PDB file of C-alpha atoms in Angstrom:
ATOM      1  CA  UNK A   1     -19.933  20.686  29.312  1.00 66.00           C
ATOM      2  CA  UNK A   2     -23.069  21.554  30.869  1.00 86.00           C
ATOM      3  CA  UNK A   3     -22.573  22.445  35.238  1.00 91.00           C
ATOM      4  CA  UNK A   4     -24.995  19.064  36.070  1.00 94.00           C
ATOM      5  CA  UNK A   5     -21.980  17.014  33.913  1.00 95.00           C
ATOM      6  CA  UNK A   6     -19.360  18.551  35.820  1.00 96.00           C
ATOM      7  CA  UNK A   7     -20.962  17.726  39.215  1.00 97.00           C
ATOM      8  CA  UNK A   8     -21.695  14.098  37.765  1.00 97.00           C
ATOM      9  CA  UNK A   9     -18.194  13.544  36.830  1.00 97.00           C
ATOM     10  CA  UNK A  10     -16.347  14.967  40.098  1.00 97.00           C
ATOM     11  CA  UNK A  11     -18.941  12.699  42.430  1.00 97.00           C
ATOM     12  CA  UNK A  12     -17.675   9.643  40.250  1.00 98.00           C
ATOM     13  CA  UNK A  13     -14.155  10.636  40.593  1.00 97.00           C
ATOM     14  CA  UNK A  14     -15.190  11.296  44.348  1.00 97.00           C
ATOM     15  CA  UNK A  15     -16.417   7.202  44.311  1.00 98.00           C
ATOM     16  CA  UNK A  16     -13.158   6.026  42.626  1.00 97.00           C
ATOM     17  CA  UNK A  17     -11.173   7.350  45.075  1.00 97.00           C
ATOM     18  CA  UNK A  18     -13.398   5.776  48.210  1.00 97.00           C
ATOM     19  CA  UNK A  19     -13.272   2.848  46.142  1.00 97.00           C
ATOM     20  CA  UNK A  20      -9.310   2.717  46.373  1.00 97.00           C
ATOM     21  CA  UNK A  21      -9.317   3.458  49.800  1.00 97.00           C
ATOM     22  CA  UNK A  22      -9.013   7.384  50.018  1.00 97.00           C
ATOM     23  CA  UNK A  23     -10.967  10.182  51.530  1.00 97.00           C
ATOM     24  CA  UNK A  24     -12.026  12.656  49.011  1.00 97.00           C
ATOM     25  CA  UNK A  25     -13.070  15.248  51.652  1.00 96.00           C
ATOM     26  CA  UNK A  26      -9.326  15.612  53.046  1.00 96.00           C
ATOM     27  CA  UNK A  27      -7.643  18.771  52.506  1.00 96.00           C
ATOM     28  CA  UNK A  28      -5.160  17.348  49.801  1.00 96.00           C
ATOM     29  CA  UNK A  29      -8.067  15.794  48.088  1.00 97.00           C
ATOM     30  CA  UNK A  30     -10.843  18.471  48.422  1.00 97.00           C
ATOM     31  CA  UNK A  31      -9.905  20.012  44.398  1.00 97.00           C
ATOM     32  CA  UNK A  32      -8.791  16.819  43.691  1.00 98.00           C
ATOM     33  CA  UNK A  33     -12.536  16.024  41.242  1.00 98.00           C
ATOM     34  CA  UNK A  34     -12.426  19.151  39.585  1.00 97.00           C
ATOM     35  CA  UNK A  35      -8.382  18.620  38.411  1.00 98.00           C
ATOM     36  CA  UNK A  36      -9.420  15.413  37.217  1.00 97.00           C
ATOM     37  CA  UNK A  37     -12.540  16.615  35.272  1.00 97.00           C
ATOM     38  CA  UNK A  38     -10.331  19.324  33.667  1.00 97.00           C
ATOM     39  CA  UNK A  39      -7.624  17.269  32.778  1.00 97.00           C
ATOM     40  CA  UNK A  40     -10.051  14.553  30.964  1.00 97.00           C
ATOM     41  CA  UNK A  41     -11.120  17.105  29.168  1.00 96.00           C
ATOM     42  CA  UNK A  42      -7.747  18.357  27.425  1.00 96.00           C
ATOM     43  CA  UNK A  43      -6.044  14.142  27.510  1.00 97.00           C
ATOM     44  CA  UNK A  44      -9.502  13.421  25.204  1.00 97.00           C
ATOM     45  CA  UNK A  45      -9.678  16.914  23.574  1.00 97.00           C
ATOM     46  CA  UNK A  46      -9.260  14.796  20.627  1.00 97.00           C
ATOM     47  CA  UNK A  47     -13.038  13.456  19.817  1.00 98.00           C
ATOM     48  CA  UNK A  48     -14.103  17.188  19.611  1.00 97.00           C
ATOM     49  CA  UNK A  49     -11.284  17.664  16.524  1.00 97.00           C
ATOM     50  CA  UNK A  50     -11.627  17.057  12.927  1.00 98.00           C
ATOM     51  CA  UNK A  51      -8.543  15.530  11.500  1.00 98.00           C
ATOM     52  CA  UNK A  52      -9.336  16.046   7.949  1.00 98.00           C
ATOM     53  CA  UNK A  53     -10.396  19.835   8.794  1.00 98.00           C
ATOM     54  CA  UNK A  54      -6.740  20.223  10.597  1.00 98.00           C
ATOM     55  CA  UNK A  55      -5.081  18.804   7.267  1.00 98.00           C
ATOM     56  CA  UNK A  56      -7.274  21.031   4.685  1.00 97.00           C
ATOM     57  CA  UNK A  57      -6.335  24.020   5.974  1.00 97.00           C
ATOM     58  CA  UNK A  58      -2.782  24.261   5.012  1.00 96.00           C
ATOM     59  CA  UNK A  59      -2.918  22.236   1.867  1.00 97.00           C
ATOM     60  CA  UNK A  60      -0.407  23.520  -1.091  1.00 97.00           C
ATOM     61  CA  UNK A  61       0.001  22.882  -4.715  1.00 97.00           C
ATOM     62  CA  UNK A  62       3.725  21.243  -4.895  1.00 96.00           C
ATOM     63  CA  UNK A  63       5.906  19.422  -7.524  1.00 97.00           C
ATOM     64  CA  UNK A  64       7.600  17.596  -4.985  1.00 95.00           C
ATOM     65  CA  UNK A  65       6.783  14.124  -5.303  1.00 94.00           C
ATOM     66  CA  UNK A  66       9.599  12.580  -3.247  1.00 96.00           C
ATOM     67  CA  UNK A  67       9.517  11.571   0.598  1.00 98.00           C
ATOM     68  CA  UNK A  68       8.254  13.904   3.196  1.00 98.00           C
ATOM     69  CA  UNK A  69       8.983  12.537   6.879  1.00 98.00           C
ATOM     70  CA  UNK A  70       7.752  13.909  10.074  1.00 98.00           C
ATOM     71  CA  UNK A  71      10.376  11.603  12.581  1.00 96.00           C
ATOM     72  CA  UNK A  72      10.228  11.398  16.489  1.00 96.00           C
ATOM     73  CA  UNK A  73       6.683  12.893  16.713  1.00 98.00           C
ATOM     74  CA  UNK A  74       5.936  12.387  20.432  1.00 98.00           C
ATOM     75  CA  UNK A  75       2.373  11.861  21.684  1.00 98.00           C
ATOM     76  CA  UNK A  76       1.032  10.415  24.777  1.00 98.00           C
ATOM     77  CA  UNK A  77      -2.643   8.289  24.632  1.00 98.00           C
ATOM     78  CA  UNK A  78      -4.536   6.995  27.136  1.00 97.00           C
ATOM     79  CA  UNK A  79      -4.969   2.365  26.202  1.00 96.00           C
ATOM     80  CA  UNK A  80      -8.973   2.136  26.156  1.00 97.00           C
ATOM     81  CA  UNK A  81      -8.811  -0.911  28.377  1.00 96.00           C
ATOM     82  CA  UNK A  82      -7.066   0.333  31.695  1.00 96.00           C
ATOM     83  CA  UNK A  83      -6.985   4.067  31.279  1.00 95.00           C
ATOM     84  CA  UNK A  84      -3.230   4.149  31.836  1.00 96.00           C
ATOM     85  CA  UNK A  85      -0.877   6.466  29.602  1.00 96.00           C
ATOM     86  CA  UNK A  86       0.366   4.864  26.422  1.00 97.00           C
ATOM     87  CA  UNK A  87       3.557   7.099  25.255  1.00 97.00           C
ATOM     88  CA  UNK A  88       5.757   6.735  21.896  1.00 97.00           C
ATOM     89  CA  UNK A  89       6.839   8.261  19.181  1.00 98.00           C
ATOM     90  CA  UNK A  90       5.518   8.184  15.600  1.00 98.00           C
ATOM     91  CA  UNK A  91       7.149   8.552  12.182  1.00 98.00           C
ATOM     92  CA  UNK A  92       4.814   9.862   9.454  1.00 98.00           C
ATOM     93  CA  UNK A  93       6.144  10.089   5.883  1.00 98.00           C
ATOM     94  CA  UNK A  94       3.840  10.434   2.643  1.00 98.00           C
ATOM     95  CA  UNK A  95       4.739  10.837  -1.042  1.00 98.00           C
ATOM     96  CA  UNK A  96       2.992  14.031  -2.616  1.00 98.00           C
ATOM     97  CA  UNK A  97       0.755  13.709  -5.564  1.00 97.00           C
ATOM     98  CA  UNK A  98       0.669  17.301  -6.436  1.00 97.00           C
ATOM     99  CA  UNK A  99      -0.169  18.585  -3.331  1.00 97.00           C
ATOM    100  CA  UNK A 100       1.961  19.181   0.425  1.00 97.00           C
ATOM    101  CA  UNK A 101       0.720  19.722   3.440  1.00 98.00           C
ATOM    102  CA  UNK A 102       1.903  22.156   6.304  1.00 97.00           C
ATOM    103  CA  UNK A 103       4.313  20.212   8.276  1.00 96.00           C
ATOM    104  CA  UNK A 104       2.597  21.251  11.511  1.00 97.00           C
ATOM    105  CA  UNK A 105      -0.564  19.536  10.656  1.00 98.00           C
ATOM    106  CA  UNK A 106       0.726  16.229  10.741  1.00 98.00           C
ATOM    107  CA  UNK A 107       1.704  16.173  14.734  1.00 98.00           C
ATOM    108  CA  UNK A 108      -1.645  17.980  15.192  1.00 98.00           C
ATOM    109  CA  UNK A 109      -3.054  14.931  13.639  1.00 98.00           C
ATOM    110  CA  UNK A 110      -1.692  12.302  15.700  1.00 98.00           C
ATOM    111  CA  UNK A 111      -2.663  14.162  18.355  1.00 98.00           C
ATOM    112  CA  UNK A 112      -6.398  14.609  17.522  1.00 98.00           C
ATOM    113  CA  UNK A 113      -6.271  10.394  17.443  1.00 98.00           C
ATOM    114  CA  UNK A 114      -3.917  10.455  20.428  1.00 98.00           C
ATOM    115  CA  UNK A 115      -6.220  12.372  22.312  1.00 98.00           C
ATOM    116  CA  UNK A 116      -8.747   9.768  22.662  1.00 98.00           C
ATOM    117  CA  UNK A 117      -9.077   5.880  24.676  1.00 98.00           C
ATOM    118  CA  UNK A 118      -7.026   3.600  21.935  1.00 97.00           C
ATOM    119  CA  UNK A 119      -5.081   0.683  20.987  1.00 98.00           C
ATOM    120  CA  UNK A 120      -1.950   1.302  19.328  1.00 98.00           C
ATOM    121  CA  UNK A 121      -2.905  -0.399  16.685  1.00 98.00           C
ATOM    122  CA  UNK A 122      -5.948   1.618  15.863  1.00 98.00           C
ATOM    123  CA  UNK A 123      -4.106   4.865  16.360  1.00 98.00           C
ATOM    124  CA  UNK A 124      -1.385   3.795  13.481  1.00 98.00           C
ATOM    125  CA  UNK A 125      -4.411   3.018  11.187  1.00 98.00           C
ATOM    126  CA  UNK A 126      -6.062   5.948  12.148  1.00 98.00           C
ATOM    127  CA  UNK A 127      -3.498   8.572  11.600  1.00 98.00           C
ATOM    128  CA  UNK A 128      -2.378   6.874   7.853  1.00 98.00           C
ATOM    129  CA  UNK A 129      -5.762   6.508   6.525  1.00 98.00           C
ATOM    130  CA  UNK A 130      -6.615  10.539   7.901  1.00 98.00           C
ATOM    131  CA  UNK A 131      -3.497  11.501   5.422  1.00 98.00           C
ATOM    132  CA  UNK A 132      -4.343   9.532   3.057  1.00 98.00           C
ATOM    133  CA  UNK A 133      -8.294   9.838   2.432  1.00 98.00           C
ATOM    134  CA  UNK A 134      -7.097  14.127   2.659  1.00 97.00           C
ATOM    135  CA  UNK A 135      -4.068  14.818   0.947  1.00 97.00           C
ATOM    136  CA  UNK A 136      -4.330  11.995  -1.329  1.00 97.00           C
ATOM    137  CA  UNK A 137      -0.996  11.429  -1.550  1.00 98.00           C
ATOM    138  CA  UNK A 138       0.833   8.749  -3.499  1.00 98.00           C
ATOM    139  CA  UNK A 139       1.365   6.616  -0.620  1.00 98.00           C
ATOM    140  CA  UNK A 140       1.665   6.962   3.272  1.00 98.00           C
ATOM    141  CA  UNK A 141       3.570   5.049   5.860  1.00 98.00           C
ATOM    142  CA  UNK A 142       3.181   5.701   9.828  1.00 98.00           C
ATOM    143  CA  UNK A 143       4.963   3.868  12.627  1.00 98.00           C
ATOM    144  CA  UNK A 144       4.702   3.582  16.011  1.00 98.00           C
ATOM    145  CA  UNK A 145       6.722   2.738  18.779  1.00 97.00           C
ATOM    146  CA  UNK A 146       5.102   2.995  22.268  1.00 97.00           C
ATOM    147  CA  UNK A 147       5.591   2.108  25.904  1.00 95.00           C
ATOM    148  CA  UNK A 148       2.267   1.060  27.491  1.00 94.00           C
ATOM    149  CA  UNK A 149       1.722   1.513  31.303  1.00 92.00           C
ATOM    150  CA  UNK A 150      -0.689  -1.260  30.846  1.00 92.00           C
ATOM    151  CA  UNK A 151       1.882  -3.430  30.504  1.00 91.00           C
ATOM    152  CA  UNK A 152       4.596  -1.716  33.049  1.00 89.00           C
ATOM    153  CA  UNK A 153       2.700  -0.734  35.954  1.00 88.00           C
ATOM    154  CA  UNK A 154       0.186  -3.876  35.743  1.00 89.00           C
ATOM    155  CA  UNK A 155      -0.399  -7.409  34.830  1.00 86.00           C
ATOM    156  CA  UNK A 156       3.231  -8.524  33.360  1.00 87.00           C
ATOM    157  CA  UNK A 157       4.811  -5.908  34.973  1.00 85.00           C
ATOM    158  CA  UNK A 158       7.597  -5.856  32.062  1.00 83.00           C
ATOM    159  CA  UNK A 159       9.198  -2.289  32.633  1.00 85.00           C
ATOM    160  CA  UNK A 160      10.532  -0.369  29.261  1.00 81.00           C
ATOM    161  CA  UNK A 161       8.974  -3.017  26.772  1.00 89.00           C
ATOM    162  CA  UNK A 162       8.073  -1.017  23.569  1.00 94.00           C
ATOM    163  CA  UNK A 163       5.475  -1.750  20.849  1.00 95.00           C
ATOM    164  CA  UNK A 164       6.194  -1.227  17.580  1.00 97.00           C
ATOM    165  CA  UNK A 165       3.345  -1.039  14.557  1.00 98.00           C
ATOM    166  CA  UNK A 166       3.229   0.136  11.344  1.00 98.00           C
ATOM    167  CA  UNK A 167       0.431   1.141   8.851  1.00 98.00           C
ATOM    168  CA  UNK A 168       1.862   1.380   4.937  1.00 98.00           C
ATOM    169  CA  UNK A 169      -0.373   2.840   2.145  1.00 98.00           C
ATOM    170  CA  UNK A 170       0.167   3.737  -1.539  1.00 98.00           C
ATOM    171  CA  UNK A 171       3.485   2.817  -2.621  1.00 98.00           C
ATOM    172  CA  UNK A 172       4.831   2.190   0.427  1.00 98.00           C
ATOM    173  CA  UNK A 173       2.978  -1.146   0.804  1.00 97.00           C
ATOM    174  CA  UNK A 174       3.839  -1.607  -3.217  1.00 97.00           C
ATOM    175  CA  UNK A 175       7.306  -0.461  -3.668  1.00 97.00           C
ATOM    176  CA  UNK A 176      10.157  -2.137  -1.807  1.00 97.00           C
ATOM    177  CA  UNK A 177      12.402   0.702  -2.682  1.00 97.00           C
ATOM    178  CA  UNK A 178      10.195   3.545  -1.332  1.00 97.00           C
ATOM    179  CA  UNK A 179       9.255   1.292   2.120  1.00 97.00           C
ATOM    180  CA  UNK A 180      13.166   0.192   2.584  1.00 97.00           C
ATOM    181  CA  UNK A 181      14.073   4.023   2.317  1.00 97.00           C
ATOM    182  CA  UNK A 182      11.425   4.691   4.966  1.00 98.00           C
ATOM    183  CA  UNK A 183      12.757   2.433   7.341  1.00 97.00           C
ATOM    184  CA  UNK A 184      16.249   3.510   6.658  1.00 96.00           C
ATOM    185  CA  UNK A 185      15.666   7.125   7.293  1.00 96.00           C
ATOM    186  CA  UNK A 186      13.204   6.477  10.588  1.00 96.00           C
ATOM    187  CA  UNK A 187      16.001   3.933  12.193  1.00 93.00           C
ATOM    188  CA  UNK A 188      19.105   6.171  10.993  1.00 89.00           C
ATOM    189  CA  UNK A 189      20.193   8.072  14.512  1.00 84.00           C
ATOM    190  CA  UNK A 190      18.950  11.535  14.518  1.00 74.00           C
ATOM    191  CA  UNK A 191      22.119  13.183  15.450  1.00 65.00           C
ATOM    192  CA  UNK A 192      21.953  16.726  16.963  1.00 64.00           C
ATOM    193  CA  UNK A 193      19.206  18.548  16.741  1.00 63.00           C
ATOM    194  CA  UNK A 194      20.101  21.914  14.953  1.00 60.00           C
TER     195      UNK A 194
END
């Protein structure tokens, strides 16, 4: 970002907090813009990331066409309405169609989508239709289950509520089989953790 941008976005952060009721020129305040700045840039790192870039790069010829799940995938977002912290977990599992992908690449994915204002919603479409339209797999299924700060420190107020969605591609939407064994393995207690 250019030096005028910076300056631009600490004097609005500067007006937010007069606007709340603080003074940005005390001493606990005075770095106060330029933490903020910094740290908006790494919570929305993910608009400057290619998801489909992340996933080609470690893309391997496999015979394995059974289940691949990533479970408990944490990720914290940011819901595009308030600007308050959304945090979950996602489950990620895709069927291989002659090719695998590093297992790496699939957190790295939610995060690029993570990484920007959302709805949860969005995010779960997001992520399946990234591994899809890349790896081409034979099917993809992502869930999410989120707590949204929207919703606990504001408006309802309703502390520990969780949002659940799902996105199912392929034969997961299809095949009752393949989407019951999904739900099985992401609801099955994880036990210790190796």
């Amino acid at each position: 970002m250019s030096e005028n941008k910076n300056i631009e976005f600490e004097n609005a952060v500067k007006i937010m907090m007069e606007h709340v009721g603080e003074n940005p020129s005390r001493e606990g305040l005075l770095d106060t813009p330029s933490r903020v700045r910094k740290s908006f840039e790494f919570i929305y790192g993910g608009y400057k990331e290619d998801p489909a870039a992340i996933l080609k790069k470690a893309l391997f010829t496999s015979s394995n066409d059974e289940m691949v799940l990533v479970k408990d995938i944490e990720f914290y977002s940011t819901c595009e309405h308030h600007l308050l912290p959304i945090i979950g977990r996602v489950h990620v599992a895709y069927i291989p169609d002659g090719k695998v992908v590093g297992l790496s690449k699939i957190p790295r994915v939610v995060n690029v989508f993570a990484r920007r204002m959302q709805i949860q919603e969005q995010l779960t479409e997001q992520i399946a239709d990234a591994i899809m339209d890349t790896i081409m797999p034979k099917g993809v299924a992502v869930v999410i289950q989120a707590r949204h700060m929207c919703m606990e420190m504001r408006g309802v107020e309703k502390i520990n509520s969780t949002t659940t969605s799902s996105a199912l591609r392929g034969l997961f939407k299809k095949d009752e089989k393949t989407r019951s064994e999904f739900f099985s393995l992401i609801n099955s207690p994880s036990g210790s953790r190796y």
